[in-house]
PDB file of N, CA and C in Angstrom:
ATOM      1  N   MET A  21     -13.134   3.788 -24.757  1.00 63.00           N
ATOM      2  CA  MET A  21     -11.717   4.004 -24.356  1.00 63.00           C
ATOM      3  C   MET A  21     -11.730   4.506 -22.889  1.00 63.00           C
ATOM      4  N   GLU A  22     -12.812   5.860 -22.882  1.00 72.00           N
ATOM      5  CA  GLU A  22     -12.994   6.103 -21.726  1.00 72.00           C
ATOM      6  C   GLU A  22     -13.308   5.571 -20.158  1.00 72.00           C
ATOM      7  N   THR A  23     -14.015   4.781 -20.726  1.00 80.00           N
ATOM      8  CA  THR A  23     -14.530   3.950 -19.591  1.00 80.00           C
ATOM      9  C   THR A  23     -13.360   3.007 -19.401  1.00 80.00           C
ATOM     10  N   ILE A  24     -12.594   2.493 -19.749  1.00 78.00           N
ATOM     11  CA  ILE A  24     -11.640   1.509 -19.306  1.00 78.00           C
ATOM     12  C   ILE A  24     -10.680   2.154 -18.770  1.00 78.00           C
ATOM     13  N   VAL A  25     -10.313   3.347 -19.037  1.00 77.00           N
ATOM     14  CA  VAL A  25      -9.569   3.897 -18.790  1.00 77.00           C
ATOM     15  C   VAL A  25      -9.686   4.624 -16.642  1.00 77.00           C
ATOM     16  N   GLY A  26     -11.134   4.419 -17.009  1.00 81.00           N
ATOM     17  CA  GLY A  26     -11.661   5.436 -15.504  1.00 81.00           C
ATOM     18  C   GLY A  26     -11.888   3.885 -14.567  1.00 81.00           C
ATOM     19  N   MET A  27     -12.330   2.842 -15.242  1.00 86.00           N
ATOM     20  CA  MET A  27     -12.379   1.662 -14.591  1.00 86.00           C
ATOM     21  C   MET A  27     -10.894   1.440 -13.946  1.00 86.00           C
ATOM     22  N   SER A  28     -10.039   1.810 -14.738  1.00 84.00           N
ATOM     23  CA  SER A  28      -8.781   1.275 -14.464  1.00 84.00           C
ATOM     24  C   SER A  28      -8.303   2.030 -13.298  1.00 84.00           C
ATOM     25  N   ALA A  29      -8.512   3.484 -13.502  1.00 84.00           N
ATOM     26  CA  ALA A  29      -8.091   4.268 -12.343  1.00 84.00           C
ATOM     27  C   ALA A  29      -8.527   3.798 -11.217  1.00 84.00           C
ATOM     28  N   ILE A  30     -10.175   3.463 -10.999  1.00 90.00           N
ATOM     29  CA  ILE A  30     -10.342   3.345 -10.018  1.00 90.00           C
ATOM     30  C   ILE A  30     -10.077   2.297  -9.435  1.00 90.00           C
ATOM     31  N   ALA A  31     -10.150   0.720 -10.291  1.00 88.00           N
ATOM     32  CA  ALA A  31      -9.355  -0.013  -9.494  1.00 88.00           C
ATOM     33  C   ALA A  31      -7.560  -0.019  -8.737  1.00 88.00           C
ATOM     34  N   VAL A  32      -6.692   0.470  -9.468  1.00 90.00           N
ATOM     35  CA  VAL A  32      -5.861   1.063  -9.018  1.00 90.00           C
ATOM     36  C   VAL A  32      -5.894   1.789  -7.791  1.00 90.00           C
ATOM     37  N   GLY A  33      -6.890   3.204  -7.611  1.00 91.00           N
ATOM     38  CA  GLY A  33      -7.507   3.403  -6.500  1.00 91.00           C
ATOM     39  C   GLY A  33      -7.389   2.585  -5.497  1.00 91.00           C
ATOM     40  N   ILE A  34      -8.944   1.685  -5.754  1.00 94.00           N
ATOM     41  CA  ILE A  34      -8.928   0.614  -4.356  1.00 94.00           C
ATOM     42  C   ILE A  34      -7.888  -0.166  -3.993  1.00 94.00           C
ATOM     43  N   MET A  35      -6.880  -0.477  -4.768  1.00 92.00           N
ATOM     44  CA  MET A  35      -5.934  -1.510  -4.901  1.00 92.00           C
ATOM     45  C   MET A  35      -5.051  -0.918  -3.767  1.00 92.00           C
ATOM     46  N   ILE A  36      -4.560   0.018  -3.786  1.00 93.00           N
ATOM     47  CA  ILE A  36      -3.777   1.285  -3.348  1.00 93.00           C
ATOM     48  C   ILE A  36      -4.271   1.312  -1.869  1.00 93.00           C
ATOM     49  N   GLY A  37      -5.511   2.102  -1.921  1.00 94.00           N
ATOM     50  CA  GLY A  37      -6.167   2.434  -0.562  1.00 94.00           C
ATOM     51  C   GLY A  37      -6.158   1.246   0.155  1.00 94.00           C
ATOM     52  N   LEU A  38      -6.895  -0.158  -0.112  1.00 94.00           N
ATOM     53  CA  LEU A  38      -6.938  -1.208   0.375  1.00 94.00           C
ATOM     54  C   LEU A  38      -5.449  -1.997   1.035  1.00 94.00           C
ATOM     55  N   ALA A  39      -4.222  -1.831   0.176  1.00 93.00           N
ATOM     56  CA  ALA A  39      -3.272  -2.183   0.885  1.00 93.00           C
ATOM     57  C   ALA A  39      -2.831  -1.129   2.044  1.00 93.00           C
ATOM     58  N   ALA A  40      -2.751   0.201   1.887  1.00 94.00           N
ATOM     59  CA  ALA A  40      -2.523   1.480   3.045  1.00 94.00           C
ATOM     60  C   ALA A  40      -3.065   0.822   4.054  1.00 94.00           C
ATOM     61  N   VAL A  41      -4.227   0.813   3.824  1.00 96.00           N
ATOM     62  CA  VAL A  41      -5.952   0.478   5.130  1.00 96.00           C
ATOM     63  C   VAL A  41      -4.945  -0.754   5.955  1.00 96.00           C
ATOM     64  N   GLY A  42      -4.743  -1.724   5.299  1.00 95.00           N
ATOM     65  CA  GLY A  42      -4.683  -3.036   5.945  1.00 95.00           C
ATOM     66  C   GLY A  42      -3.023  -3.418   7.102  1.00 95.00           C
ATOM     67  N   ALA A  43      -2.335  -2.140   6.092  1.00 96.00           N
ATOM     68  CA  ALA A  43      -0.863  -2.048   6.933  1.00 96.00           C
ATOM     69  C   ALA A  43      -1.167  -1.241   8.279  1.00 96.00           C
ATOM     70  N   ALA A  44      -1.889  -0.193   7.448  1.00 96.00           N
ATOM     71  CA  ALA A  44      -2.332   0.840   8.853  1.00 96.00           C
ATOM     72  C   ALA A  44      -3.208  -0.443  10.008  1.00 96.00           C
ATOM     73  N   ILE A  45      -3.756  -0.577   9.868  1.00 97.00           N
ATOM     74  CA  ILE A  45      -4.384  -1.801  10.903  1.00 97.00           C
ATOM     75  C   ILE A  45      -3.477  -2.584  11.610  1.00 97.00           C
ATOM     76  N   GLY A  46      -2.978  -3.329  10.692  1.00 95.00           N
ATOM     77  CA  GLY A  46      -1.468  -4.271  11.254  1.00 95.00           C
ATOM     78  C   GLY A  46      -0.580  -3.745  12.383  1.00 95.00           C
ATOM     79  N   ILE A  47      -0.010  -2.770  11.591  1.00 96.00           N
ATOM     80  CA  ILE A  47       0.851  -1.980  12.475  1.00 96.00           C
ATOM     81  C   ILE A  47       0.262  -1.028  13.790  1.00 96.00           C
ATOM     82  N   GLY A  48      -0.971  -0.634  13.711  1.00 96.00           N
ATOM     83  CA  GLY A  48      -1.388  -0.291  14.382  1.00 96.00           C
ATOM     84  C   GLY A  48      -1.784  -1.533  16.226  1.00 96.00           C
ATOM     85  N   LEU A  49      -2.058  -2.513  15.213  1.00 97.00           N
ATOM     86  CA  LEU A  49      -2.311  -3.619  16.028  1.00 97.00           C
ATOM     87  C   LEU A  49      -0.909  -4.199  17.045  1.00 97.00           C
ATOM     88  N   MET A  50       0.069  -4.178  16.349  1.00 96.00           N
ATOM     89  CA  MET A  50       1.327  -4.605  16.551  1.00 96.00           C
ATOM     90  C   MET A  50       1.749  -3.448  17.451  1.00 96.00           C
ATOM     91  N   GLY A  51       1.369  -2.516  17.358  1.00 96.00           N
ATOM     92  CA  GLY A  51       1.857  -1.339  18.464  1.00 96.00           C
ATOM     93  C   GLY A  51       1.366  -1.662  19.684  1.00 96.00           C
ATOM     94  N   GLY A  52       0.007  -2.168  19.753  1.00 96.00           N
ATOM     95  CA  GLY A  52      -0.217  -2.389  20.228  1.00 96.00           C
ATOM     96  C   GLY A  52      -0.122  -3.128  21.757  1.00 96.00           C
ATOM     97  N   ARG A  53       0.200  -4.263  20.581  1.00 96.00           N
ATOM     98  CA  ARG A  53       0.335  -5.771  21.603  1.00 96.00           C
ATOM     99  C   ARG A  53       2.621  -5.396  22.078  1.00 96.00           C
ATOM    100  N   PHE A  54       2.495  -4.551  21.213  1.00 96.00           N
ATOM    101  CA  PHE A  54       4.246  -3.913  21.502  1.00 96.00           C
ATOM    102  C   PHE A  54       3.879  -3.493  23.209  1.00 96.00           C
ATOM    103  N   LEU A  55       3.069  -2.323  23.232  1.00 96.00           N
ATOM    104  CA  LEU A  55       2.877  -1.517  24.693  1.00 96.00           C
ATOM    105  C   LEU A  55       2.169  -2.905  25.607  1.00 96.00           C
ATOM    106  N   GLU A  56       1.688  -3.674  25.163  1.00 96.00           N
ATOM    107  CA  GLU A  56       1.496  -4.789  26.168  1.00 96.00           C
ATOM    108  C   GLU A  56       2.446  -5.178  26.708  1.00 96.00           C
ATOM    109  N   GLY A  57       3.450  -5.882  25.484  1.00 95.00           N
ATOM    110  CA  GLY A  57       4.372  -6.708  26.589  1.00 95.00           C
ATOM    111  C   GLY A  57       5.338  -6.046  26.733  1.00 95.00           C
ATOM    112  N   CYS A  58       5.708  -4.800  26.841  1.00 95.00           N
ATOM    113  CA  CYS A  58       6.488  -3.681  27.548  1.00 95.00           C
ATOM    114  C   CYS A  58       6.033  -3.810  29.114  1.00 95.00           C
ATOM    115  N   ALA A  59       4.526  -3.431  29.161  1.00 96.00           N
ATOM    116  CA  ALA A  59       3.827  -3.018  30.148  1.00 96.00           C
ATOM    117  C   ALA A  59       4.030  -4.111  30.845  1.00 96.00           C
ATOM    118  N   ARG A  60       4.214  -5.431  30.711  1.00 96.00           N
ATOM    119  CA  ARG A  60       3.975  -6.667  31.547  1.00 96.00           C
ATOM    120  C   ARG A  60       5.225  -6.943  31.774  1.00 96.00           C
ATOM    121  N   GLN A  61       6.574  -6.979  30.588  1.00 95.00           N
ATOM    122  CA  GLN A  61       7.725  -7.571  31.198  1.00 95.00           C
ATOM    123  C   GLN A  61       9.216  -6.592  30.535  1.00 95.00           C
ATOM    124  N   PRO A  62       8.876  -5.259  31.354  1.00 94.00           N
ATOM    125  CA  PRO A  62       9.574  -4.248  31.037  1.00 94.00           C
ATOM    126  C   PRO A  62      11.353  -4.253  30.454  1.00 94.00           C
ATOM    127  N   GLU A  63      11.820  -5.648  31.109  1.00 96.00           N
ATOM    128  CA  GLU A  63      13.235  -6.047  30.664  1.00 96.00           C
ATOM    129  C   GLU A  63      12.932  -6.810  29.171  1.00 96.00           C
ATOM    130  N   LEU A  64      12.422  -6.886  28.841  1.00 94.00           N
ATOM    131  CA  LEU A  64      12.525  -7.370  27.091  1.00 94.00           C
ATOM    132  C   LEU A  64      12.235  -6.440  26.206  1.00 94.00           C
ATOM    133  N   ALA A  65      12.123  -5.019  26.884  1.00 94.00           N
ATOM    134  CA  ALA A  65      11.654  -4.033  25.718  1.00 94.00           C
ATOM    135  C   ALA A  65      12.400  -4.150  24.577  1.00 94.00           C
ATOM    136  N   SER A  66      13.929  -3.519  25.024  1.00 94.00           N
ATOM    137  CA  SER A  66      14.751  -3.893  23.611  1.00 94.00           C
ATOM    138  C   SER A  66      14.657  -5.248  22.792  1.00 94.00           C
ATOM    139  N   SER A  67      14.678  -6.314  23.536  1.00 94.00           N
ATOM    140  CA  SER A  67      14.058  -7.308  22.396  1.00 94.00           C
ATOM    141  C   SER A  67      13.153  -6.966  21.597  1.00 94.00           C
ATOM    142  N   LEU A  68      11.854  -6.794  22.475  1.00 94.00           N
ATOM    143  CA  LEU A  68      10.398  -6.521  21.255  1.00 94.00           C
ATOM    144  C   LEU A  68      10.537  -5.158  20.961  1.00 94.00           C
ATOM    145  N   GLN A  69      11.295  -4.266  21.204  1.00 95.00           N
ATOM    146  CA  GLN A  69      11.444  -3.249  20.362  1.00 95.00           C
ATOM    147  C   GLN A  69      12.084  -3.336  18.960  1.00 95.00           C
ATOM    148  N   THR A  70      13.145  -4.348  18.678  1.00 95.00           N
ATOM    149  CA  THR A  70      13.876  -4.486  17.463  1.00 95.00           C
ATOM    150  C   THR A  70      12.529  -5.378  16.773  1.00 95.00           C
ATOM    151  N   LYS A  71      12.351  -6.056  17.149  1.00 95.00           N
ATOM    152  CA  LYS A  71      11.210  -7.034  16.444  1.00 95.00           C
ATOM    153  C   LYS A  71      10.155  -6.528  15.943  1.00 95.00           C
ATOM    154  N   MET A  72       9.437  -5.360  16.818  1.00 96.00           N
ATOM    155  CA  MET A  72       8.633  -4.711  16.272  1.00 96.00           C
ATOM    156  C   MET A  72       8.783  -3.679  15.252  1.00 96.00           C
ATOM    157  N   PHE A  73       9.849  -3.030  15.232  1.00 96.00           N
ATOM    158  CA  PHE A  73      10.223  -2.403  14.013  1.00 96.00           C
ATOM    159  C   PHE A  73      10.983  -3.034  12.759  1.00 96.00           C
ATOM    160  N   LEU A  74      11.535  -4.330  12.901  1.00 96.00           N
ATOM    161  CA  LEU A  74      11.767  -5.201  11.396  1.00 96.00           C
ATOM    162  C   LEU A  74      10.583  -5.634  11.096  1.00 96.00           C
ATOM    163  N   LEU A  75       9.005  -5.817  12.208  1.00 95.00           N
ATOM    164  CA  LEU A  75       7.897  -6.400  11.152  1.00 95.00           C
ATOM    165  C   LEU A  75       6.819  -4.840  10.397  1.00 95.00           C
ATOM    166  N   ALA A  76       7.467  -3.915  11.269  1.00 95.00           N
ATOM    167  CA  ALA A  76       6.665  -2.565  11.010  1.00 95.00           C
ATOM    168  C   ALA A  76       7.388  -2.559   9.447  1.00 95.00           C
ATOM    169  N   GLY A  77       8.723  -2.643   9.258  1.00 95.00           N
ATOM    170  CA  GLY A  77       9.030  -2.428   7.627  1.00 95.00           C
ATOM    171  C   GLY A  77       8.838  -3.595   7.140  1.00 95.00           C
ATOM    172  N   LEU A  78       8.296  -4.495   7.238  1.00 95.00           N
ATOM    173  CA  LEU A  78       7.754  -5.615   6.613  1.00 95.00           C
ATOM    174  C   LEU A  78       6.566  -5.500   6.170  1.00 95.00           C
ATOM    175  N   ILE A  79       5.586  -5.137   6.935  1.00 95.00           N
ATOM    176  CA  ILE A  79       4.470  -4.378   6.826  1.00 95.00           C
ATOM    177  C   ILE A  79       4.527  -3.758   5.963  1.00 95.00           C
ATOM    178  N   ASP A  80       4.966  -2.410   6.166  1.00 94.00           N
ATOM    179  CA  ASP A  80       5.486  -1.054   5.102  1.00 94.00           C
ATOM    180  C   ASP A  80       5.502  -1.867   3.919  1.00 94.00           C
ATOM    181  N   ALA A  81       6.437  -2.655   3.597  1.00 95.00           N
ATOM    182  CA  ALA A  81       6.874  -3.056   2.475  1.00 95.00           C
ATOM    183  C   ALA A  81       5.406  -3.594   1.623  1.00 95.00           C
ATOM    184  N   ILE A  82       4.249  -3.944   2.327  1.00 92.00           N
ATOM    185  CA  ILE A  82       3.265  -4.348   1.621  1.00 92.00           C
ATOM    186  C   ILE A  82       2.316  -3.926   0.457  1.00 92.00           C
ATOM    187  N   PRO A  83       2.013  -1.974   1.020  1.00 94.00           N
ATOM    188  CA  PRO A  83       1.535  -1.533   0.514  1.00 94.00           C
ATOM    189  C   PRO A  83       2.272  -0.673  -1.133  1.00 94.00           C
ATOM    190  N   ILE A  84       3.752  -0.809  -0.490  1.00 95.00           N
ATOM    191  CA  ILE A  84       4.567  -0.254  -1.584  1.00 95.00           C
ATOM    192  C   ILE A  84       4.774  -1.230  -3.015  1.00 95.00           C
ATOM    193  N   ILE A  85       4.718  -2.667  -2.571  1.00 94.00           N
ATOM    194  CA  ILE A  85       4.695  -3.426  -3.567  1.00 94.00           C
ATOM    195  C   ILE A  85       3.109  -3.281  -4.462  1.00 94.00           C
ATOM    196  N   GLY A  86       2.234  -3.089  -3.492  1.00 91.00           N
ATOM    197  CA  GLY A  86       0.781  -2.944  -4.292  1.00 91.00           C
ATOM    198  C   GLY A  86       0.824  -1.633  -5.047  1.00 91.00           C
ATOM    199  N   VAL A  87       1.231  -0.677  -5.105  1.00 92.00           N
ATOM    200  CA  VAL A  87       1.617   0.549  -5.780  1.00 92.00           C
ATOM    201  C   VAL A  87       2.340   0.021  -6.953  1.00 92.00           C
ATOM    202  N   GLY A  88       3.369  -0.553  -6.103  1.00 92.00           N
ATOM    203  CA  GLY A  88       4.034  -1.181  -7.830  1.00 92.00           C
ATOM    204  C   GLY A  88       3.485  -1.704  -8.892  1.00 92.00           C
ATOM    205  N   ILE A  89       2.737  -2.555  -8.016  1.00 90.00           N
ATOM    206  CA  ILE A  89       2.073  -4.037  -8.972  1.00 90.00           C
ATOM    207  C   ILE A  89       0.486  -3.101  -9.781  1.00 90.00           C
ATOM    208  N   ALA A  90      -0.244  -1.797  -8.957  1.00 89.00           N
ATOM    209  CA  ALA A  90      -1.594  -1.083  -9.616  1.00 89.00           C
ATOM    210  C   ALA A  90      -0.326  -0.147 -10.747  1.00 89.00           C
ATOM    211  N   LEU A  91       0.600   0.554 -10.422  1.00 87.00           N
ATOM    212  CA  LEU A  91       1.307   0.996 -11.119  1.00 87.00           C
ATOM    213  C   LEU A  91       1.385   0.541 -12.626  1.00 87.00           C
ATOM    214  N   TYR A  92       1.935  -1.073 -12.715  1.00 88.00           N
ATOM    215  CA  TYR A  92       2.065  -1.914 -13.832  1.00 88.00           C
ATOM    216  C   TYR A  92       0.783  -2.620 -14.151  1.00 88.00           C
ATOM    217  N   LEU A  93      -0.322  -2.587 -13.793  1.00 84.00           N
ATOM    218  CA  LEU A  93      -1.069  -3.068 -14.405  1.00 84.00           C
ATOM    219  C   LEU A  93      -1.848  -1.735 -14.784  1.00 84.00           C
ATOM    220  N   LEU A  94      -2.250  -0.655 -14.488  1.00 82.00           N
ATOM    221  CA  LEU A  94      -2.522   0.493 -15.155  1.00 82.00           C
ATOM    222  C   LEU A  94      -1.334   0.796 -16.232  1.00 82.00           C
ATOM    223  N   PHE A  95      -0.055   0.924 -16.229  1.00 81.00           N
ATOM    224  CA  PHE A  95       0.260   1.604 -17.887  1.00 81.00           C
ATOM    225  C   PHE A  95       1.148   0.500 -18.609  1.00 81.00           C
ATOM    226  N   ALA A  96       1.776  -0.530 -17.634  1.00 80.00           N
ATOM    227  CA  ALA A  96       2.550  -1.405 -18.534  1.00 80.00           C
ATOM    228  C   ALA A  96       1.521  -2.458 -18.902  1.00 80.00           C
ATOM    229  N   SER A  97       0.382  -3.000 -18.465  1.00 71.00           N
ATOM    230  CA  SER A  97      -0.463  -3.972 -19.672  1.00 71.00           C
ATOM    231  C   SER A  97      -0.911  -3.623 -20.264  1.00 71.00           C
ATOM    232  N   GLY A  98      -1.183  -1.946 -20.986  1.00 69.00           N
ATOM    233  CA  GLY A  98      -1.664  -1.747 -22.456  1.00 69.00           C
ATOM    234  C   GLY A  98      -3.180  -1.267 -21.577  1.00 69.00           C
ATOM    235  N   LEU A  99      -4.004  -1.372 -20.783  1.00 66.00           N
ATOM    236  CA  LEU A  99      -5.112  -0.808 -20.732  1.00 66.00           C
ATOM    237  C   LEU A  99      -4.979   0.871 -20.675  1.00 66.00           C
ATOM    238  N   VAL A 100      -4.021   1.507 -20.452  1.00 66.00           N
ATOM    239  CA  VAL A 100      -3.685   2.565 -20.649  1.00 66.00           C
ATOM    240  C   VAL A 100      -2.383   3.391 -21.507  1.00 66.00           C
ATOM    241  N   ASP A 101      -2.577   3.519 -22.273  1.00 69.00           N
ATOM    242  CA  ASP A 101      -1.887   4.389 -23.181  1.00 69.00           C
ATOM    243  C   ASP A 101      -1.550   5.531 -23.089  1.00 69.00           C
ATOM    244  N   PRO A 102      -0.610   5.962 -22.641  1.00 67.00           N
ATOM    245  CA  PRO A 102      -0.030   7.572 -21.804  1.00 67.00           C
ATOM    246  C   PRO A 102      -0.367   8.475 -23.368  1.00 67.00           C
ATOM    247  N   VAL A 103       0.348   8.062 -24.299  1.00 69.00           N
ATOM    248  CA  VAL A 103      -0.345   8.812 -25.672  1.00 69.00           C
ATOM    249  C   VAL A 103      -0.995   9.074 -26.245  1.00 69.00           C
ATOM    250  N   ALA A 104      -1.877   7.563 -25.758  1.00 68.00           N
ATOM    251  CA  ALA A 104      -3.416   7.828 -26.812  1.00 68.00           C
ATOM    252  C   ALA A 104      -4.326   8.728 -25.384  1.00 68.00           C
ATOM    253  N   MET A 105      -4.035   8.934 -24.428  1.00 68.00           N
ATOM    254  CA  MET A 105      -4.479   9.454 -22.812  1.00 68.00           C
ATOM    255  C   MET A 105      -4.717  11.210 -23.774  1.00 68.00           C
ATOM    256  N   GLN A 106      -3.021  11.708 -23.867  1.00 73.00           N
ATOM    257  CA  GLN A 106      -2.862  12.803 -24.201  1.00 73.00           C
ATOM    258  C   GLN A 106      -3.726  13.345 -25.304  1.00 73.00           C
ATOM    259  N   ALA A 107      -3.682  12.703 -26.415  1.00 72.00           N
ATOM    260  CA  ALA A 107      -4.185  12.915 -27.405  1.00 72.00           C
ATOM    261  C   ALA A 107      -5.761  13.202 -27.613  1.00 72.00           C
ATOM    262  N   LEU A 108      -6.564  12.052 -26.450  1.00 69.00           N
ATOM    263  CA  LEU A 108      -7.741  12.276 -26.029  1.00 69.00           C
ATOM    264  C   LEU A 108      -8.110  13.459 -25.574  1.00 69.00           C
ATOM    265  N   MET A 109      -7.482  13.804 -24.375  1.00 74.00           N
ATOM    266  CA  MET A 109      -7.124  14.934 -23.875  1.00 74.00           C
ATOM    267  C   MET A 109      -7.650  16.443 -24.496  1.00 74.00           C
ATOM    268  N   SER A 110      -6.392  16.215 -25.546  1.00 79.00           N
ATOM    269  CA  SER A 110      -6.097  17.592 -26.327  1.00 79.00           C
ATOM    270  C   SER A 110      -7.244  17.996 -27.591  1.00 79.00           C
ATOM    271  N   ALA A 111      -7.631  16.498 -27.699  1.00 71.00           N
ATOM    272  CA  ALA A 111      -9.308  16.631 -28.530  1.00 71.00           C
ATOM    273  C   ALA A 111     -10.153  17.262 -27.938  1.00 71.00           C
ATOM    274  N   SER A 112     -10.342  16.977 -26.649  1.00 63.00           N
ATOM    275  CA  SER A 112     -11.636  17.296 -25.909  1.00 63.00           C
ATOM    276  C   SER A 112     -12.019  18.897 -25.541  1.00 63.00           C
TER     277      SER A 112
END
């Protein structure tokens, strides 16, 4: 039981961490391209800024969805029972 709980926690941590790293890399690349575009054509800066913020919000939604899926897999799938974990911790 403890091994399943431990491995589930590690899997959830990896899932959330990789989603956050991927989003950070994506936003970093997008921000760099935004600055290049603004330096090349300053008259399009307002249009590019609107599109950049829209895409940044969509990219940031991916880790949030990943957190929801990870917590579902951890608690709602039956791999980890909070009541059983409480009893296990109090027995130790």
